[in-house]
XYZ file of C-alpha atoms in Angstrom:
329
model
C -3.080 -3.230 0.958
C -2.274 -3.031 4.537
C -0.746 -0.095 5.990
C -1.007 0.434 9.624
C -0.276 3.353 12.098
C 2.776 2.086 14.323
C 0.675 2.908 17.352
C -1.978 0.525 16.160
C -2.842 -3.036 16.669
C 0.445 -5.411 17.038
C 1.097 -8.133 14.684
C 0.024 -10.970 17.057
C -3.112 -9.338 18.103
C -4.232 -8.868 14.529
C -3.537 -12.581 13.851
C -5.567 -13.843 16.718
C -8.391 -11.263 15.739
C -8.391 -12.727 12.128
C -8.499 -16.376 13.496
C -11.579 -15.309 15.678
C -13.119 -13.405 12.772
C -13.121 -16.731 10.720
C -14.457 -18.687 13.424
C -17.336 -16.544 14.349
C -18.168 -16.339 10.577
C -19.274 -20.064 10.677
C -23.099 -20.390 11.016
C -22.362 -23.379 13.280
C -20.267 -21.509 15.836
C -21.037 -22.617 19.302
C -21.960 -20.565 22.419
C -18.591 -21.717 23.978
C -16.722 -20.308 21.192
C -18.617 -16.900 21.332
C -17.931 -16.759 24.883
C -14.126 -17.550 24.541
C -14.172 -14.751 21.785
C -15.606 -12.228 24.379
C -13.219 -13.268 26.876
C -10.276 -12.891 24.603
C -11.733 -9.458 23.451
C -11.978 -8.102 27.024
C -8.378 -9.544 28.182
C -6.520 -6.606 26.647
C -7.306 -3.213 24.906
C -4.750 -4.168 21.885
C -7.313 -7.163 21.242
C -10.183 -4.733 20.820
C -8.353 -2.416 18.506
C -7.261 -5.448 16.503
C -10.712 -6.659 16.398
C -12.077 -3.306 15.004
C -9.275 -3.282 12.410
C -10.225 -6.926 10.989
C -13.826 -6.081 11.395
C -13.598 -2.955 9.397
C -11.646 -4.801 6.558
C -14.486 -7.420 6.464
C -17.212 -4.738 6.193
C -15.514 -2.998 3.279
C -15.870 -6.075 1.283
C -19.692 -6.285 2.220
C -20.643 -2.940 1.092
C -19.693 -3.535 -2.635
C -21.536 -6.763 -3.260
C -21.857 -6.086 -6.890
C -18.248 -5.716 -7.648
C -17.260 -9.412 -6.761
C -14.936 -11.386 -8.959
C -15.591 -15.021 -8.975
C -12.215 -16.010 -10.371
C -10.390 -14.053 -7.641
C -12.702 -15.714 -4.929
C -12.118 -19.277 -6.441
C -8.500 -18.760 -6.615
C -8.054 -17.519 -3.135
C -10.184 -20.418 -1.818
C -8.063 -23.041 -3.637
C -4.774 -21.649 -2.060
C -6.599 -21.459 1.343
C -7.561 -25.067 1.043
C -4.072 -26.065 -0.086
C -2.688 -24.748 3.342
C -5.412 -26.716 5.097
C -7.452 -24.056 6.488
C -10.250 -25.116 8.377
C -13.659 -25.453 6.993
C -14.973 -22.432 8.871
C -12.239 -20.197 7.484
C -12.876 -21.159 3.945
C -16.681 -20.573 4.388
C -16.084 -17.364 5.977
C -13.629 -16.162 2.999
C -16.232 -17.318 0.532
C -19.193 -15.539 2.197
C -16.984 -12.264 2.542
C -15.763 -12.394 -1.148
C -19.323 -13.282 -2.264
C -20.567 -10.069 -0.663
C -17.662 -7.847 -1.826
C -14.969 -7.696 -4.173
C -11.828 -6.298 -5.188
C -12.758 -3.075 -6.364
C -14.081 -2.500 -2.885
C -10.491 -1.987 -1.799
C -9.921 0.976 -3.752
C -12.020 2.886 -1.227
C -10.297 1.241 1.940
C -7.536 3.657 2.554
C -6.162 5.180 5.910
C -6.139 8.618 4.547
C -8.869 11.272 5.691
C -11.945 11.204 3.920
C -11.470 14.729 2.244
C -8.172 13.534 0.695
C -9.969 10.505 -0.756
C -12.584 12.660 -2.253
C -9.810 14.656 -3.925
C -8.299 11.532 -5.196
C -11.389 10.314 -6.929
C -11.825 13.665 -8.788
C -8.305 13.770 -9.768
C -7.500 14.349 -13.662
C -5.627 11.275 -13.640
C -5.726 8.023 -11.233
C -4.502 4.487 -11.012
C -6.339 1.845 -9.032
C -4.527 -0.532 -6.584
C -2.023 -2.452 -8.536
C -2.476 -0.364 -11.445
C 0.245 1.879 -13.340
C -0.352 4.442 -15.967
C 2.008 6.338 -18.535
C 1.151 9.530 -20.331
C 2.575 12.515 -22.176
C 1.224 15.965 -21.440
C 0.740 18.704 -24.166
C 4.087 20.207 -23.275
C 5.882 17.008 -23.748
C 6.243 16.221 -20.141
C 6.315 12.389 -19.442
C 4.393 11.105 -16.366
C 4.387 7.554 -15.052
C 1.617 6.998 -12.165
C 2.383 4.148 -9.868
C -0.222 2.106 -7.930
C -3.282 3.701 -6.265
C -2.058 7.299 -7.117
C -4.001 10.448 -8.291
C -2.686 13.740 -10.038
C -4.030 16.875 -11.131
C -2.677 18.899 -13.881
C -3.354 22.809 -14.115
C -1.418 24.567 -16.988
C -1.931 28.025 -18.160
C -0.162 30.766 -20.132
C 2.209 31.583 -17.419
C 3.126 28.389 -15.503
C 2.666 24.590 -15.316
C 1.341 23.119 -12.217
C 0.967 19.338 -11.118
C -0.451 18.304 -7.955
C 0.158 14.960 -6.542
C -2.906 14.012 -4.382
C -1.934 10.549 -3.459
C 0.683 7.850 -4.511
C 3.573 8.102 -6.566
C 4.684 9.697 -9.879
C 7.778 9.551 -12.132
C 8.103 12.933 -14.140
C 10.364 13.641 -17.085
C 10.024 17.511 -17.649
C 9.466 18.614 -21.218
C 11.147 21.656 -22.776
C 8.921 24.628 -22.120
C 9.685 28.066 -20.937
C 6.889 28.240 -18.342
C 8.110 27.249 -14.917
C 6.952 23.883 -13.676
C 5.913 23.181 -10.086
C 4.856 19.781 -8.458
C 2.753 20.364 -5.319
C 2.109 17.898 -2.504
C 0.258 18.443 0.874
C 3.846 18.956 2.472
C 5.256 21.506 0.193
C 6.346 22.543 -3.311
C 8.933 21.234 -5.743
C 10.495 23.221 -8.571
C 12.191 20.749 -11.185
C 15.133 22.424 -12.929
C 15.073 20.433 -16.298
C 15.045 17.060 -14.722
C 13.615 13.543 -14.176
C 12.573 12.827 -10.828
C 10.191 10.651 -8.762
C 7.806 11.788 -5.892
C 5.986 9.733 -3.387
C 3.279 10.707 -0.648
C 3.941 8.575 2.343
C 2.286 8.598 5.758
C 3.570 11.808 7.402
C 5.690 13.211 4.520
C 6.789 13.185 0.672
C 9.755 11.584 -0.612
C 11.431 13.128 -3.680
C 14.437 11.276 -5.548
C 16.142 12.855 -8.429
C 17.872 11.132 -11.391
C 18.715 14.049 -13.943
C 18.987 17.725 -13.317
C 18.015 18.884 -9.834
C 14.818 19.936 -7.822
C 14.239 22.624 -5.588
C 12.263 21.677 -2.457
C 10.123 24.132 -0.395
C 8.426 22.884 2.874
C 4.843 24.304 3.177
C 4.813 25.586 6.739
C 8.514 26.569 7.755
C 9.637 27.909 4.304
C 12.564 25.488 4.661
C 14.555 25.053 1.170
C 16.890 22.657 -0.101
C 18.329 21.628 -3.670
C 18.261 17.958 -4.373
C 20.897 17.219 -7.110
C 20.904 14.163 -9.548
C 21.499 10.833 -7.786
C 20.219 12.108 -4.303
C 16.818 11.850 -2.576
C 15.214 13.352 0.595
C 12.007 13.445 2.561
C 10.140 16.205 3.908
C 7.021 17.463 5.441
C 5.459 20.728 6.187
C 8.185 21.879 8.506
C 11.359 19.768 7.908
C 13.661 18.565 5.103
C 15.706 15.685 5.823
C 19.462 15.413 5.089
C 20.109 14.148 1.325
C 20.838 10.510 0.807
C 21.497 8.285 -2.337
C 18.747 7.882 -4.739
C 18.691 4.019 -5.918
C 17.806 3.812 -9.687
C 16.570 0.366 -8.801
C 13.470 2.072 -7.055
C 12.308 2.999 -10.670
C 11.621 -0.556 -11.525
C 8.032 -0.198 -10.794
C 7.545 1.492 -14.190
C 8.352 -1.912 -15.801
C 6.093 -3.855 -13.465
C 9.184 -4.986 -11.137
C 10.329 -4.855 -7.715
C 14.036 -5.308 -7.321
C 15.568 -6.226 -4.075
C 19.219 -6.162 -3.224
C 19.718 -7.144 0.533
C 16.395 -5.614 1.093
C 14.844 -6.554 4.693
C 11.954 -8.926 4.059
C 9.392 -6.619 6.041
C 10.406 -3.564 3.825
C 9.891 -5.586 0.728
C 6.550 -7.016 1.715
C 5.282 -3.522 2.656
C 6.044 -2.503 -0.975
C 4.141 -5.461 -2.288
C 1.290 -4.640 -0.272
C 0.829 -1.543 -2.110
C -0.054 -3.622 -5.360
C -2.471 -5.827 -3.891
C -6.116 -5.817 -2.118
C -6.380 -6.843 1.406
C -4.023 -7.314 4.398
C -0.390 -8.455 3.988
C 1.930 -8.504 6.817
C 5.123 -10.293 8.082
C 5.852 -11.933 11.356
C 8.370 -9.979 13.119
C 10.591 -12.955 13.605
C 11.436 -12.973 9.851
C 10.884 -9.402 9.035
C 14.587 -8.814 9.068
C 15.565 -11.492 6.463
C 17.692 -10.087 3.655
C 16.000 -10.586 0.250
C 17.593 -10.545 -3.055
C 15.981 -10.922 -6.579
C 13.356 -9.541 -8.938
C 9.699 -9.828 -8.080
C 6.485 -9.227 -10.526
C 4.283 -6.445 -9.328
C 1.627 -7.395 -11.466
C 1.285 -10.951 -9.787
C 1.887 -10.385 -6.176
C 0.863 -14.023 -5.406
C 3.523 -15.450 -7.508
C 5.851 -12.906 -5.841
C 5.032 -14.229 -2.489
C 5.492 -17.898 -3.826
C 9.159 -16.816 -4.926
C 9.678 -15.553 -1.440
C 8.457 -18.683 0.079
C 10.845 -20.734 -2.119
C 13.903 -18.764 -1.480
C 13.517 -18.176 2.247
C 12.692 -20.090 5.238
C 9.060 -18.605 5.285
C 5.536 -19.772 4.631
C 2.796 -17.913 3.158
C -0.357 -18.347 5.405
C -3.726 -17.273 4.277
C -6.011 -17.259 7.367
C -8.758 -15.757 5.195
C -8.515 -15.047 1.339
C -7.971 -11.578 2.082
C -5.529 -11.845 5.214
C -2.177 -13.031 4.204
C 0.940 -13.310 6.324
C 4.524 -14.511 5.908
C 5.644 -16.670 8.807
C 8.719 -18.637 9.893
C 8.552 -21.908 7.897
C 7.349 -25.010 9.945
C 10.162 -27.180 11.049
C-alpha cells in the first residue's frame, strides 16, 4: 500500500526514481548509466527524497526473503512482460521478489514504530487486504477492515474497545455496561448504535448508521453528538462539522468498493489500502469521475476494470510499483 505525506516526494520524481531503481538493479548497468543517475540524484532535493522512498520499499522486500510467494512473483512478472517492460526492469523485479515477499509489506507502514508494536500485540488484527468478522461475549458485532488492529477490555463495570490502527464497523450488543471506543484522538460513546470508525493520518473518522455516538476530543475536551446518517472527523483538539454518512462506504464488509462519481485518485487511494506495494495515479487523470463496483479481494482485477472503463493504462514499472497513467494515443 502506498500512503505518502503531502509534503513528501512528488509523483513525477517518484516515477523517475522507480525507473532508475530498475535500471541500476541490472548486473550489466554501465558506468555511464550510473553517472547519469548520480547527476539526476543531485539535480534536485526532490529527487533525493524520491530515491530514498523507492529504495526503502526495495529494502523491505529484501529483509524477509523467507516469506516469498512464487505465484505472486510469477504473476507480477507476466504482467510486466505484457506491458513490454525492459529486461532490466523484469530482472530487478524478480530479484526483489525472490528476496522478499508479500508478508514483508505488513511491516511497511508510515506509522511510528511504537504504534506498529501496539498493532502487532493487539487482541484482534488483520493483514493488508484481509477482513475479519467476530462477535464478542456481550453480543457486540465487529468487522475489522484491511490492516487493522483492535484491543478489547471488558470488566464488571464497563466495556472498552481500542482501535489501534485501521477501521472497524461496530454493531453494539445489548448490555447495561457502558461501551467506549478509544483511538489516539479521543473517545467515542455509542448510544445503542451501529457505527464505523477509521483511523487516518492526523485524525479519526466516525460515521453513524443507527442510533448516535458522542465524540470527545482527547486534548481540548471538545464534544459533539453524531446522529444516524451523519459522520465527522476529529483529532485531539478539533471536531469537524457534521457531513452525510454514505452507506456505500460499508460495502468493504462484503469485499466491494462502490464508486458513484468518485474521483479516480480517491478511489485508487482506497484500493491501495488492500494491496502490497506502491499504487499511485498520475495527477493528469486523478480527477476523472469513476462509477461502478470493484472487488477488494482482487485489486489487479479492479485495476483492469478501471483500465477498460477509463482513458487510462496500468503501468508496472516494477512488479511492486504500479501507477495509472493517461492512455497512450
